[in-house]
CSV table of C-alpha atoms in Angstrom, one decimal:
chain,number,residue,atom,x,y,z
H,1,MET,CA,-24.5,-38.6,29.8
H,2,THR,CA,-23.2,-35.1,29.3
H,3,ASP,CA,-25.3,-32.1,28.7
H,4,SER,CA,-23.8,-29.3,26.5
H,5,HIS,CA,-26.7,-27.0,27.3
H,6,ALA,CA,-26.5,-24.2,29.8
H,7,ALA,CA,-29.1,-23.5,32.4
H,8,GLY,CA,-31.0,-21.2,30.1
H,9,GLY,CA,-31.1,-23.7,27.3
H,10,ALA,CA,-28.4,-22.0,25.2
H,11,ILE,CA,-25.6,-24.1,23.7
H,12,LEU,CA,-22.1,-23.2,25.1
H,13,GLU,CA,-19.5,-23.1,22.4
H,14,PRO,CA,-15.8,-23.1,23.2
H,15,LYS,CA,-14.2,-19.7,22.6
H,16,THR,CA,-11.5,-20.0,20.0
H,17,LYS,CA,-8.8,-17.6,19.2
H,18,PRO,CA,-9.1,-16.2,15.6
H,19,PRO,CA,-6.4,-17.6,13.3
H,20,PHE,CA,-3.3,-15.5,12.5
H,21,PRO,CA,-3.9,-13.5,9.3
H,22,PHE,CA,-1.2,-15.2,7.2
H,23,VAL,CA,-2.7,-13.9,4.0
H,24,ARG,CA,-2.5,-10.3,5.2
H,25,LEU,CA,1.2,-10.9,6.2
H,26,LEU,CA,2.0,-12.3,2.8
H,27,TYR,CA,0.3,-9.3,1.1
H,28,ALA,CA,2.2,-7.0,3.5
H,29,PHE,CA,5.6,-8.5,2.4
H,30,GLY,CA,4.6,-8.3,-1.3
H,31,PHE,CA,3.5,-4.7,-0.9
H,32,ALA,CA,6.7,-3.8,1.0
H,33,VAL,CA,8.7,-5.0,-2.0
H,34,LEU,CA,6.5,-2.9,-4.3
H,35,ALA,CA,6.9,0.1,-2.0
H,36,TRP,CA,10.7,-0.3,-2.1
H,37,LEU,CA,10.6,-0.3,-5.9
H,38,ALA,CA,8.2,2.6,-6.1
H,39,PHE,CA,10.4,4.6,-3.7
H,40,TRP,CA,13.5,4.1,-5.9
H,41,LEU,CA,11.5,4.9,-9.0
H,42,LEU,CA,10.2,8.1,-7.4
H,43,LEU,CA,13.8,9.1,-6.6
H,44,VAL,CA,15.0,8.5,-10.2
H,45,LEU,CA,12.0,10.5,-11.5
H,46,SER,CA,12.8,13.3,-9.1
H,47,PHE,CA,16.3,13.5,-10.5
H,48,ILE,CA,14.9,13.5,-14.1
H,49,GLN,CA,12.5,16.2,-13.1
H,50,PHE,CA,15.4,18.2,-11.7
H,51,PHE,CA,17.4,17.9,-15.0
H,52,VAL,CA,14.3,18.9,-17.0
H,53,LEU,CA,14.0,22.0,-14.8
H,54,LEU,CA,17.7,22.8,-15.5
H,55,ILE,CA,17.4,22.4,-19.2
H,56,THR,CA,14.0,23.9,-19.9
H,57,GLY,CA,13.6,26.3,-16.9
H,58,ARG,CA,10.2,24.7,-15.9
H,59,VAL,CA,9.0,21.4,-14.6
H,60,ASN,CA,7.3,18.8,-16.7
H,61,GLU,CA,3.6,18.8,-15.6
H,62,GLU,CA,2.9,15.2,-16.7
H,63,LEU,CA,5.9,14.0,-14.7
H,64,LYS,CA,4.9,16.1,-11.8
H,65,SER,CA,1.4,14.6,-11.9
H,66,PHE,CA,2.7,11.0,-12.2
H,67,ASN,CA,5.1,11.7,-9.2
H,68,LEU,CA,2.1,12.8,-7.2
H,69,SER,CA,0.2,9.6,-8.0
H,70,LEU,CA,3.3,7.5,-7.1
H,71,LEU,CA,3.6,9.3,-3.8
H,72,GLN,CA,-0.1,8.7,-3.1
H,73,TYR,CA,0.5,5.1,-4.0
H,74,LEU,CA,3.3,4.8,-1.5
H,75,TRP,CA,1.0,6.3,1.2
H,76,GLU,CA,-1.6,3.7,0.4
H,77,VAL,CA,0.9,0.8,0.6
H,78,PHE,CA,2.2,2.0,3.9
H,79,ALA,CA,-1.3,2.5,5.2
H,80,PHE,CA,-2.2,-1.1,4.3
H,81,ILE,CA,1.0,-2.5,5.8
H,82,THR,CA,0.5,-0.6,9.1
H,83,PHE,CA,-3.3,-1.5,9.3
H,84,VAL,CA,-4.4,2.1,8.8
H,85,ARG,CA,-6.4,0.9,5.8
H,86,ASP,CA,-7.9,-2.4,4.9
H,87,ASP,CA,-8.3,-1.7,1.1
H,88,GLN,CA,-5.5,-3.2,-0.9
H,89,PRO,CA,-3.6,-0.8,-3.1
H,90,PHE,CA,-2.7,-1.3,-6.7
H,91,PRO,CA,-2.5,-3.9,-8.4
H,92,PHE,CA,-5.6,-5.2,-6.4
H,93,GLY,CA,-7.2,-1.7,-6.3
H,94,PRO,CA,-7.1,1.3,-8.6
H,95,PHE,CA,-3.9,3.3,-9.1
H,96,PRO,CA,-4.3,6.6,-7.3
H,97,LYS,CA,-5.1,9.7,-9.5
H,98,PRO,CA,-3.4,13.0,-8.7
H,99,ARG,CA,-5.7,15.4,-6.8
């Protein structure tokens, strides 16, 4: 007869290694694709902002505000991918508002 109790009466449980976070890895790949798209969108909007500045002599404040939000979104995505944050960015969390 085997006894699974330790000397103090406590039950010994085998230590198991936590499973590999496959779901987090899949989210990271998905967010990397979104970051790539957001990066290129930000570049295109930057060129548009430049042409608006050439034509009107001033920047478009709404576009400037959106660019800031998009830049903050990129930071949130990279922070999630690199384990700096655990909160998932947009579309699972709110889209950042400009500060």
